[in-house]
CSV table of C-alpha atoms and ligand atoms in Angstrom, one decimal:
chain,number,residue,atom,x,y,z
A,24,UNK,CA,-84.3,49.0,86.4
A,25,UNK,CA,-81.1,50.9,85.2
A,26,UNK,CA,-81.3,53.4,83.1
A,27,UNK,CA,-79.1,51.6,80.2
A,28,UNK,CA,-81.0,49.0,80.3
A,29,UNK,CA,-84.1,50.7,80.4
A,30,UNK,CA,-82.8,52.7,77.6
A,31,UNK,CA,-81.2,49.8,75.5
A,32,UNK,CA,-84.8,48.2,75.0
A,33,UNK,CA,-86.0,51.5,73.6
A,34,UNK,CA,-83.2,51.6,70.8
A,35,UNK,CA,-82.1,47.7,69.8
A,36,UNK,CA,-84.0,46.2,67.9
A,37,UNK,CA,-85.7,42.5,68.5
A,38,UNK,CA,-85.1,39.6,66.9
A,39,UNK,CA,-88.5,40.2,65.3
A,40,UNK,CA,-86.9,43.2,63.6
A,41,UNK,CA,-83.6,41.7,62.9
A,42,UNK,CA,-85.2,38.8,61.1
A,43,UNK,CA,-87.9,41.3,59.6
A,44,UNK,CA,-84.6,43.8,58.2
A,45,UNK,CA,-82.5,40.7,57.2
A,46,UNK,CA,-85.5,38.8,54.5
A,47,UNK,CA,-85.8,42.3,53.2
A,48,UNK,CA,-82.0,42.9,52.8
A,49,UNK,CA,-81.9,39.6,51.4
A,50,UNK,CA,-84.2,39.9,49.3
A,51,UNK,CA,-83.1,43.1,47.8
A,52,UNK,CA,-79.6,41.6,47.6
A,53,UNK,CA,-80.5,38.8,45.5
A,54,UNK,CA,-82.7,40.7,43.2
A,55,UNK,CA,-79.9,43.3,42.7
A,56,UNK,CA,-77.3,40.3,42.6
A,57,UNK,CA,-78.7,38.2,39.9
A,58,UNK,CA,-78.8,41.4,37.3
A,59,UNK,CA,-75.0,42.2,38.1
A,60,UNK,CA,-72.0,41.9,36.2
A,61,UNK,CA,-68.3,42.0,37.4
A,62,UNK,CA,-69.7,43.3,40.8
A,63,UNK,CA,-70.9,42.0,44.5
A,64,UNK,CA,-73.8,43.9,46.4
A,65,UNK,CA,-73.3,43.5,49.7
A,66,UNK,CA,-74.7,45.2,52.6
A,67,UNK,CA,-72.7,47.9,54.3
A,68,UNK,CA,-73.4,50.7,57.4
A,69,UNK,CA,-74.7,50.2,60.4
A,70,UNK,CA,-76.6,47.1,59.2
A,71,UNK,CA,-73.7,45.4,58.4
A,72,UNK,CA,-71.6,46.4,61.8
A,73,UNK,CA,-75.2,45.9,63.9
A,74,UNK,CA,-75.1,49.0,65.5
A,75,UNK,CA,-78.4,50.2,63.7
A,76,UNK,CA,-81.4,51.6,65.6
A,77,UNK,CA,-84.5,50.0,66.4
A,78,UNK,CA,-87.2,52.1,63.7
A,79,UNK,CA,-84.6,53.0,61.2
A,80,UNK,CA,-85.2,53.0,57.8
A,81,UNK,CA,-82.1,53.5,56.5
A,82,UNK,CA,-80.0,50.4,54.3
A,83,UNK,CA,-76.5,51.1,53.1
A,84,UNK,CA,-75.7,48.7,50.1
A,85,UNK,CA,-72.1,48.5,48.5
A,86,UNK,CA,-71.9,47.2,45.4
A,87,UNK,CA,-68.3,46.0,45.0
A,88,UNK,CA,-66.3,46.3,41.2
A,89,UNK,CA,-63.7,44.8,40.7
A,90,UNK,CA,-62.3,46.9,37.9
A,91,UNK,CA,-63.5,50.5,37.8
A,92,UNK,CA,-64.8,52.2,34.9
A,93,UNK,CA,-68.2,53.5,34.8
A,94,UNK,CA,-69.2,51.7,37.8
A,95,UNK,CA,-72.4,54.5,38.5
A,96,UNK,CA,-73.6,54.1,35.1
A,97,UNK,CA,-73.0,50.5,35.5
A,98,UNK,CA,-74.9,50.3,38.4
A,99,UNK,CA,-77.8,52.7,37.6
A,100,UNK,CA,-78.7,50.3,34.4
A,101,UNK,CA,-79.2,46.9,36.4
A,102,UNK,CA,-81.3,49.5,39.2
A,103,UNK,CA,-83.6,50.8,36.6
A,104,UNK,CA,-84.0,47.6,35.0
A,105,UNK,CA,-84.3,45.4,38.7
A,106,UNK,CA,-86.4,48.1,40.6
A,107,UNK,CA,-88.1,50.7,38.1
A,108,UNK,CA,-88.0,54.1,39.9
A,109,UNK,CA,-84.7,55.0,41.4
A,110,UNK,CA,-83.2,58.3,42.0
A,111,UNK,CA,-79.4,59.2,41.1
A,112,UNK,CA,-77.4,61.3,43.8
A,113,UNK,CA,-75.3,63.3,42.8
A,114,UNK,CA,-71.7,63.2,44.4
A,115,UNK,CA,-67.6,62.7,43.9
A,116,UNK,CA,-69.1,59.4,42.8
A,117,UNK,CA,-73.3,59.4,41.9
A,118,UNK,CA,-75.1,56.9,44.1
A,119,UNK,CA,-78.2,55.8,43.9
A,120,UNK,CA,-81.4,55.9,45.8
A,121,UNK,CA,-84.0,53.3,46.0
A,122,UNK,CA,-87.3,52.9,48.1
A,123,UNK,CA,-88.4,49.4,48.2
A,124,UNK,CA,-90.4,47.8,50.7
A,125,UNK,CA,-91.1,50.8,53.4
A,126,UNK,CA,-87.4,51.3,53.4
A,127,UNK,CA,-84.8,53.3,51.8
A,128,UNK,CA,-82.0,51.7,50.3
A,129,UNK,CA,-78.7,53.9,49.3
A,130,UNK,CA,-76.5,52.0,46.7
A,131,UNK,CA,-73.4,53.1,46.4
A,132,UNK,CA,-70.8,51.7,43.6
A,133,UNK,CA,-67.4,51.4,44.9
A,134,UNK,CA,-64.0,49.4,44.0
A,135,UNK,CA,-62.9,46.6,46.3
A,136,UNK,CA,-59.9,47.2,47.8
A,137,UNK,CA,-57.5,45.8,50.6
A,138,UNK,CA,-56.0,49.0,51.9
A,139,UNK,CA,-57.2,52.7,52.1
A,140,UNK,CA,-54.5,53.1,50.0
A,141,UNK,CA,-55.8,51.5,47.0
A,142,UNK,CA,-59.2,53.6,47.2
A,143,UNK,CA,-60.0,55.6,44.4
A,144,UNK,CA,-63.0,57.8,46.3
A,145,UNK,CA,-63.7,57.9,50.0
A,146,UNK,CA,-66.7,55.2,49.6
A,147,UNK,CA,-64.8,52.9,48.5
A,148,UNK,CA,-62.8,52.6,52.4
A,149,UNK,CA,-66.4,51.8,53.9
A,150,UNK,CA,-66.3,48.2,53.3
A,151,UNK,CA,-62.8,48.7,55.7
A,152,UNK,CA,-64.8,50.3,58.3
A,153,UNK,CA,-67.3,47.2,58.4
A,154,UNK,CA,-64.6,45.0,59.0
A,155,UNK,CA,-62.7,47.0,61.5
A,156,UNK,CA,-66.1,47.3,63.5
A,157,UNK,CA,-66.8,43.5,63.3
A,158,UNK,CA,-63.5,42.3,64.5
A,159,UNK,CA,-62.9,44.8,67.4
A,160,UNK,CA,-66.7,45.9,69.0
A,161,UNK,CA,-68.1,42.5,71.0
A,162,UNK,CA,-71.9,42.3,71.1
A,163,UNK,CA,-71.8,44.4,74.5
A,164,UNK,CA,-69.9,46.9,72.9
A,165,UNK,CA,-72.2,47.3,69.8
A,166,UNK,CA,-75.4,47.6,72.3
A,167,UNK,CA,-73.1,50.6,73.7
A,168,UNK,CA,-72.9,52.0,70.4
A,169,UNK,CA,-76.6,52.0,69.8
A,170,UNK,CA,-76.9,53.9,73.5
A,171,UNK,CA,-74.4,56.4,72.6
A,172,UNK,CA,-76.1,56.9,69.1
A,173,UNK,CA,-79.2,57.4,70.9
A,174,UNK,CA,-78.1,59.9,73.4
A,175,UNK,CA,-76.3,61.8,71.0
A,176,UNK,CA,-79.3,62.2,68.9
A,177,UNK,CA,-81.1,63.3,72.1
A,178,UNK,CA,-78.1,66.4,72.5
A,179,UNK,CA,-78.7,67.2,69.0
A,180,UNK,CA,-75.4,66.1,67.9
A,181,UNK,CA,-75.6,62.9,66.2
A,182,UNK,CA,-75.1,63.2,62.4
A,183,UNK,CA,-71.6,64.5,60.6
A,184,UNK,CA,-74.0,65.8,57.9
A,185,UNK,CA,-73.1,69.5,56.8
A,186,UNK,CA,-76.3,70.6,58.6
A,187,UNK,CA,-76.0,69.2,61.8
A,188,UNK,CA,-71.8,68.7,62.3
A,189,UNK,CA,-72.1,65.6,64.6
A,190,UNK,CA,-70.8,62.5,65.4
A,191,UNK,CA,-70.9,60.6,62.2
A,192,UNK,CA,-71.7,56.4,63.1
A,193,UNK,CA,-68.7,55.5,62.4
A,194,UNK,CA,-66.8,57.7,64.7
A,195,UNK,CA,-69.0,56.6,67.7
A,196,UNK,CA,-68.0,53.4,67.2
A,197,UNK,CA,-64.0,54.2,67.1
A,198,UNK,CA,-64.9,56.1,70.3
A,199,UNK,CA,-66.6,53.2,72.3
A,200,UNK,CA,-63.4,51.0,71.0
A,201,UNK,CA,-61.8,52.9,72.5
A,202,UNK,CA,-62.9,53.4,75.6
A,203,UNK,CA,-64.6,50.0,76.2
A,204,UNK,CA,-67.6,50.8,76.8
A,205,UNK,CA,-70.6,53.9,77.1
A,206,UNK,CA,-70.3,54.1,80.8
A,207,UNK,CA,-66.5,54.7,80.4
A,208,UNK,CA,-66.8,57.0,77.0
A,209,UNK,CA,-69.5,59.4,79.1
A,210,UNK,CA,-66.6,59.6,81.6
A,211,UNK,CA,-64.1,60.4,79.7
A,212,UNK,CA,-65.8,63.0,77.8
A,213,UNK,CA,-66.3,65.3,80.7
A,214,UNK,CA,-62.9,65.6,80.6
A,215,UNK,CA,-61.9,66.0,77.0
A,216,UNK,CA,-60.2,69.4,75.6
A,217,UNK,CA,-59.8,71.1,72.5
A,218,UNK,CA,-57.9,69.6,70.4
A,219,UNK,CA,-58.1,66.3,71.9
A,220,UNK,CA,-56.7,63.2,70.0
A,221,UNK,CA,-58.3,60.0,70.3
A,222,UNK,CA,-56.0,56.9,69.2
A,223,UNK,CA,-52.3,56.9,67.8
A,224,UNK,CA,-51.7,58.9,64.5
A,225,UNK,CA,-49.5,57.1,62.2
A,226,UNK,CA,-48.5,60.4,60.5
A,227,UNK,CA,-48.6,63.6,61.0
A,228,UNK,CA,-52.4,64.9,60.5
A,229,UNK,CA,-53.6,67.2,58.1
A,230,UNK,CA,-53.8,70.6,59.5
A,231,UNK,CA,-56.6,71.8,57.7
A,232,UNK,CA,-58.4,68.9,58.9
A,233,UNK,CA,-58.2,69.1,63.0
A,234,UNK,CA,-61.6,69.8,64.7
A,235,UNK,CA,-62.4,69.6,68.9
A,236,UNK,CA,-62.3,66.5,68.9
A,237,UNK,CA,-59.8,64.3,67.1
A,238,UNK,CA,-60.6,60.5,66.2
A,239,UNK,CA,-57.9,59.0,64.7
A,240,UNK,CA,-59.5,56.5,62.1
A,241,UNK,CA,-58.1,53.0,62.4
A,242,UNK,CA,-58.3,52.1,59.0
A,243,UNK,CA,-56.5,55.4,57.5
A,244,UNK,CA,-54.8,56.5,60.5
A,245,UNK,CA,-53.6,60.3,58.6
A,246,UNK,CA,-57.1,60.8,58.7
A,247,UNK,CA,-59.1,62.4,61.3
A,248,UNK,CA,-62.4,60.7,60.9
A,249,UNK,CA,-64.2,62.9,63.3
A,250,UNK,CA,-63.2,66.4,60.9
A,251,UNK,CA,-67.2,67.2,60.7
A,252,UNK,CA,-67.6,68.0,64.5
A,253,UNK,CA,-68.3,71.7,65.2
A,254,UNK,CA,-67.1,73.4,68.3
A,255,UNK,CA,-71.5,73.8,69.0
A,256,UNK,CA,-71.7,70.0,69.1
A,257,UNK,CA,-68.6,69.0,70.7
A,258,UNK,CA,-69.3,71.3,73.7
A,259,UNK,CA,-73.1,70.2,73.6
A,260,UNK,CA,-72.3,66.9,73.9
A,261,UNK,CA,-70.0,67.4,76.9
A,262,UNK,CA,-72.5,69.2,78.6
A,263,UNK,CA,-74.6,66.2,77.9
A,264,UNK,CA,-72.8,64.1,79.9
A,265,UNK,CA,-71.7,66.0,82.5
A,266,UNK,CA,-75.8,66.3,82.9
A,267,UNK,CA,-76.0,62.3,82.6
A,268,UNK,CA,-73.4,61.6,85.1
A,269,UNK,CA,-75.0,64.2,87.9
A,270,UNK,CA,-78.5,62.7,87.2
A,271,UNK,CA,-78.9,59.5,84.9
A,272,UNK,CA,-82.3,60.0,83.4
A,273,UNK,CA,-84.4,58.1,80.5
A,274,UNK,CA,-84.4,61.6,79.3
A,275,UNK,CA,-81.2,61.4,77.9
A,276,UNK,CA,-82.3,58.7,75.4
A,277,UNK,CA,-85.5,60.9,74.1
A,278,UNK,CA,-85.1,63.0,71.2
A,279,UNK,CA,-87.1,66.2,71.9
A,280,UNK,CA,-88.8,67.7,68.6
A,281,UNK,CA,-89.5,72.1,69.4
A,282,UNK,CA,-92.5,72.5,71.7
A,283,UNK,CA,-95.1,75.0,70.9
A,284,UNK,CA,-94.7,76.7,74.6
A,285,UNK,CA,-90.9,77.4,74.1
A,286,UNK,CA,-91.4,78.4,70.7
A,287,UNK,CA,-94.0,80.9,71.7
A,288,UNK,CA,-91.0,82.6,73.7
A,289,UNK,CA,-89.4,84.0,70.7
A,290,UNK,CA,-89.2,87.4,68.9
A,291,UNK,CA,-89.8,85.6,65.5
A,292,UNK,CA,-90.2,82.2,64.5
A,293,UNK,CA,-90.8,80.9,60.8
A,294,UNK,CA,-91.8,77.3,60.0
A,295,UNK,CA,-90.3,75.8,56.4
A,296,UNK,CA,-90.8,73.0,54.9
A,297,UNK,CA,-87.8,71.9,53.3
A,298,UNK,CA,-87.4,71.2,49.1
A,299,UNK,CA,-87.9,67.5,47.8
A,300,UNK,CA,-84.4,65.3,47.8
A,301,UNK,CA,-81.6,63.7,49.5
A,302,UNK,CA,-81.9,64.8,53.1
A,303,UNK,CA,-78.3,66.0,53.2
A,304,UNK,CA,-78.9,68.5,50.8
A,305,UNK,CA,-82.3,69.9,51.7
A,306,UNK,CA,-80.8,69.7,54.9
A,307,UNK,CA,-77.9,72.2,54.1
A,308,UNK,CA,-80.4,74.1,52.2
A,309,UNK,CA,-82.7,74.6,55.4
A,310,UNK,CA,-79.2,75.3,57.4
A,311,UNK,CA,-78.5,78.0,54.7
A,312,UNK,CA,-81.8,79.5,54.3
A,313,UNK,CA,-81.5,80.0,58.4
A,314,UNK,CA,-78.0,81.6,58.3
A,315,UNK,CA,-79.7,84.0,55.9
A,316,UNK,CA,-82.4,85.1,58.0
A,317,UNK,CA,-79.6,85.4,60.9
A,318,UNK,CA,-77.0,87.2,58.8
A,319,UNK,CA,-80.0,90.1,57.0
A,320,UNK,CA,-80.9,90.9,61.0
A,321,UNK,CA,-77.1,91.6,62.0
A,322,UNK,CA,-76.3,93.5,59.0
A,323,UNK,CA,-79.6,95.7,59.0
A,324,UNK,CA,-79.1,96.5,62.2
A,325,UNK,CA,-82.1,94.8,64.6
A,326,UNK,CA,-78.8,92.4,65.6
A,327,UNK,CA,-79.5,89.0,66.9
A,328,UNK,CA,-79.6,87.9,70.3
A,329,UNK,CA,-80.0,84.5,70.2
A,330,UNK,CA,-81.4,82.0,67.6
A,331,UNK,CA,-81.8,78.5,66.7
A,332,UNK,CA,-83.2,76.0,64.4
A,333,UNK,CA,-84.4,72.4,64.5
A,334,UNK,CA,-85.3,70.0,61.8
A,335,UNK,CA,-86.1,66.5,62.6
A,336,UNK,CA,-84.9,65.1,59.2
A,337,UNK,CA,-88.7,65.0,57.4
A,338,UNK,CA,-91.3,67.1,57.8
A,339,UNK,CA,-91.3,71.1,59.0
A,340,UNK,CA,-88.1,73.1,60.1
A,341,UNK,CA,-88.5,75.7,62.5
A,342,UNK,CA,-86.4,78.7,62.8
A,343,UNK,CA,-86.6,80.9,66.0
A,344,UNK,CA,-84.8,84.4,66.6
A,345,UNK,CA,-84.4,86.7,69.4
A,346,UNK,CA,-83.5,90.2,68.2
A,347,UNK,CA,-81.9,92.9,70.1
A,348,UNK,CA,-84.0,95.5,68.8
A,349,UNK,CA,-87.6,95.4,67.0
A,350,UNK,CA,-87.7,98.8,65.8
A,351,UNK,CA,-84.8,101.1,64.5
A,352,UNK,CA,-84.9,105.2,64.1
A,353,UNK,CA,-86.9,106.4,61.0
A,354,UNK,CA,-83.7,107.9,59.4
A,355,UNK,CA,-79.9,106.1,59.5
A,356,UNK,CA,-76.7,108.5,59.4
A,357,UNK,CA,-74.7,107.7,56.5
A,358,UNK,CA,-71.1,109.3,56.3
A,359,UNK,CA,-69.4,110.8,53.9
A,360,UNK,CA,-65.9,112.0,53.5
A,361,UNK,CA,-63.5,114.1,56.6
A,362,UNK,CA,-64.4,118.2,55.7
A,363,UNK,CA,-61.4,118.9,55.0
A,364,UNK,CA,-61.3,116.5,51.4
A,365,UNK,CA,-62.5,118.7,49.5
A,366,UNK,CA,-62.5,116.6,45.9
A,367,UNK,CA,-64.6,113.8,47.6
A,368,UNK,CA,-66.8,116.4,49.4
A,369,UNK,CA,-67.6,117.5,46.1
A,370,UNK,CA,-68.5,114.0,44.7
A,371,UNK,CA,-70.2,113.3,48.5
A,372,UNK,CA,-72.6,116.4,47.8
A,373,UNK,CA,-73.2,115.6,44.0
A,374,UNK,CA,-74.3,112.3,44.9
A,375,UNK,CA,-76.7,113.3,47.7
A,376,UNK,CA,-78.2,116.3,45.3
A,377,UNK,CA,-81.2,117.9,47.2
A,378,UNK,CA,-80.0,116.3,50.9
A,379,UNK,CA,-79.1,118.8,53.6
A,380,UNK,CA,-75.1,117.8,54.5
A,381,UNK,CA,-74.2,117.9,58.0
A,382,UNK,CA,-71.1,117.6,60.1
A,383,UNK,CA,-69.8,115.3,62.7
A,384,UNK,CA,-66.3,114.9,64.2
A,385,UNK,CA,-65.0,116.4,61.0
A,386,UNK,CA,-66.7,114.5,59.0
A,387,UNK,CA,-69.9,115.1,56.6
A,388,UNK,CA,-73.0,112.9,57.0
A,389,UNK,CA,-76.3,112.8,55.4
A,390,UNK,CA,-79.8,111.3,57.2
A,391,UNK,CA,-81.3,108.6,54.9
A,392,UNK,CA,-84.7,107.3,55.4
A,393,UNK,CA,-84.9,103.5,56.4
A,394,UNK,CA,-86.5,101.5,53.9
A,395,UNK,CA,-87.1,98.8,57.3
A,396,UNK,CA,-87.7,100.3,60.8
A,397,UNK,CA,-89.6,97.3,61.3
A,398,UNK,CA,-88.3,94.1,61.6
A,399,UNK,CA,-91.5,92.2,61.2
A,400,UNK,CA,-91.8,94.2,58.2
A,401,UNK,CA,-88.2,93.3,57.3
A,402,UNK,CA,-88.4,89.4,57.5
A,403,UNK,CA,-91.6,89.5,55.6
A,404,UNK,CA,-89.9,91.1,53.2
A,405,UNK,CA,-86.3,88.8,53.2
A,406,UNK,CA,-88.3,85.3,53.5
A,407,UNK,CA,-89.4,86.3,49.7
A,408,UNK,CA,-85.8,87.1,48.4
A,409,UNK,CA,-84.1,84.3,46.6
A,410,UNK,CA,-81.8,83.3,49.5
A,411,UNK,CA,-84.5,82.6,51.6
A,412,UNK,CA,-87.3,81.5,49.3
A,413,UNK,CA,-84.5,79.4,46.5
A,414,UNK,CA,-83.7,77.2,49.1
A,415,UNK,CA,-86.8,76.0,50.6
A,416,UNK,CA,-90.3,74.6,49.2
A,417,UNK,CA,-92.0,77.1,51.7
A,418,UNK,CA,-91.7,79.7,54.5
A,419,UNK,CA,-93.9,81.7,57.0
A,420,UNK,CA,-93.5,83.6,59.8
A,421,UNK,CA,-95.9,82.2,62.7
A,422,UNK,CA,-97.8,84.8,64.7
A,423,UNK,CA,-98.4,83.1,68.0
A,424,UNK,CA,-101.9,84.9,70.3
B,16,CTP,N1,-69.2,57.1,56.4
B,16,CTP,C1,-68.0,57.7,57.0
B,16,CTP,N2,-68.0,59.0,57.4
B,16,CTP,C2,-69.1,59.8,57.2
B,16,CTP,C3,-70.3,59.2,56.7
B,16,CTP,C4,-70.3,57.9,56.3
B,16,CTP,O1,-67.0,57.1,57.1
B,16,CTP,N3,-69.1,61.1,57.6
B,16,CTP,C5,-69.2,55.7,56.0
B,16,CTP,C6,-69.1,54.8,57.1
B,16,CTP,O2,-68.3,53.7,56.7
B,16,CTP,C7,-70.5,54.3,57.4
B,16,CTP,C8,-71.1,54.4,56.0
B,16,CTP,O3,-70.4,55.4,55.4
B,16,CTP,O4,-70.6,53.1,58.0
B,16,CTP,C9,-72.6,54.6,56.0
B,16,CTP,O5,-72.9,55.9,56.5
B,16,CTP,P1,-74.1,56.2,57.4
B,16,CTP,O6,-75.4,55.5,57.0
B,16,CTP,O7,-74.2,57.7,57.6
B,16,CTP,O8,-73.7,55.6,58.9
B,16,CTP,P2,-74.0,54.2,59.6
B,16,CTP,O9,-72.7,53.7,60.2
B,16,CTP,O10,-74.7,53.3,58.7
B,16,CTP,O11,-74.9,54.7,60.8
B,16,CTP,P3,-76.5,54.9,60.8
B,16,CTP,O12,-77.0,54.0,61.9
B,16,CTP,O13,-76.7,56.3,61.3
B,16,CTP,O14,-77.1,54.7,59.5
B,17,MG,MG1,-76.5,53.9,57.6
């Protein structure tokens, strides 16, 4: 069987789950609905476009004002009263999160509008994108989408999320538009350069707002709805399919988690668990807490090779590092002023009271003992400081025999 196909019946979902997704929507809807005032939930994201993943458990719901004041506080009464327990996101504009039925629902407020150019916060365009999606993807084109969403999330590159600096849904979708189809995207993309610009700009873009890879968003054309994607990602996902076209494999449609044998190949590797709440900003949090670790090695010295992280969105996060050295010298040189400065020399040897002052190149120095010449001692140490520990629930370092 081709491979598309092979891998479209991994990620669309049946008619079984369609019909399954849709009570449950409408069920929410209608709940949520008959407690509103002066506002229309509707449901939004990929739900609404049908580009969502078989196995997702996501539900975007926009709850539409017509006139906007308070519209978070507005919402969050007729949530707590309709559903009990919900949780309140902070943002530009507070959304709300809901878990009902095995799935979670985000609710977001937002004003109806006609144009971009009426919105009053960035949410409030989504409703656009919906639209745009349902009048210019076919069903074929859709199914492409859900392919490309897959195989991005198999590169590692699907998400415009702070932590991961992907390809956000939405911008898949402009892509495949585009192009007509996955097949002719994948082609493409082997091609692409920095600083690439998909579709026609209607203004001049924002400078501060290029990336890669820019994808001109239809429905806001000065905006470059792609601005998330890192130079990492972009390239990764070129590689990608550069790799798909030479040999077209299921493989490219399976998301591969960290395995224990490649993990085992690393100088140090820590496994967190990430801090309760909204998966974007645990998520930075994780991304942080890593950049930390990375950051403490190059500026202490044991340098960093390579490293890398993974999080599958729930559960553990593992950080792994390869360091260029794993033991420094006992004592570091630290330098003082030229010889011939004689005021600072002075200060230099007042400060270091009871040292022994040398000379180097004209210069004074003066051995200090290490507090790390470890660097297992090091990271045990650093995982407990605040900018480790603050931003996760947990950390270790795993010793692998
Ligand atoms: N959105 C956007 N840009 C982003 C994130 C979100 O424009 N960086 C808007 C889009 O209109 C999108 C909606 O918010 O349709 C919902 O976001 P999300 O759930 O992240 O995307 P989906 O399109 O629903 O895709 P997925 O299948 O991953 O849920
Ligand atoms: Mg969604």
């Amino acid at each position: 069987m081709d491979i598309l196909k092979k891998a479209l019946i991994k990620v669309k979902p049946t008619l079984f789950d369609e019909k399954r997704v849709s009570k449950i929507v409408d069920n929410f809807l209608s709940r949520l609905n008959s407690g509103l005032k002066g506002g229309a939930a509707v449901v939004g994201g990929s739900i609404a476009k049908g580009t969502w993943l078989k196995g997702s458990h996501d539900i975007d719901i926009f709850v539409l004002f017509i006139d906007g004041d308070n519209i978070s506080e507005r919402l969050e009464r007729v949530l707590k009263k309709t559903f009990g327990k919900i949780e309140r996101v902070h943002g530009s504009r507070d959304y709300f999160s809901v878990r009902n039925k095995g799935f979670d629902f985000e609710v977001i407020p937002v004003i109806k509008v006609c144009s971009y150019k009426d919105a009053r916060n960035v949410t409030d365009v989504s409703p656009l994108h919906v639209q745009w999606v349902n009048c210019h993807l076919s069903e074929k084109m859709k199914d492409d989408v859900r392919l490309l969403k897959q195989f991005c999330k198999s590169c590692g590159a699907y998400g415009a999320e702070t932590f991961i600096k992907g390809f956000s849904g939405y911008v898949l979708e402009v892509l495949v538009a585009n192009y007509g189809s996955f097949e002719k995207l994948i082609r493409s993309a082997v091609r692409w350069k920095r600083g690439d610009v998909v579709g026609n700009a209607g203004v001049e873009l924002d400078r501060n707002k290029l990336s890669p890879l820019v994808v001109i968003d239809p429905v806001q054309p000065e905006r470059n709805a792609n601005a998330a994607l890192s130079l990492e990602k972009f390239e990764r996902f070129k590689k990608a399919c550069k790799g798909f076209l030479k040999k077209r494999s299921i493989e490219f449609f399976i998301e591969k988690g960290v395995l224990l044998k490649d993990l085992k190949k690393h100088d140090l590797v820590f496994v967190a668990k990430p801090l309760k709440g909204k998966r974007d900003i645990v998520g930075t949090k994780l991304l942080k807490a890593f950049e930390e670790v990375r950051d403490n090695l190059e500026s202490k010295e044991f340098g960093v090779e390579s490293c890398g992280w993974w999080w599958n969105r729930e559960g553990e996060a593992y950080f792994w590092f390869d360091v260029k050295r794993k033991k420094l010298s006992k004592v570091v040189k630290h330098y003082g002023p030229p010889v011939g400065k004689k005021e600072n020399l002075e200060e230099f040897k007042k400060r270091h009271k009871g040292r022994e002052i040398h000379k180097e190149n004209g210069r004074v120095f003066v051995n200090l003992k290490r507090r790390f010449v470890d660097v297992y001692d090091f990271v045990d140490y650093l995982i407990k400081e605040e900018g480790v520990v603050g931003r996760v629930r947990s950390i270790k370092r795993k010793t692998y025999k």
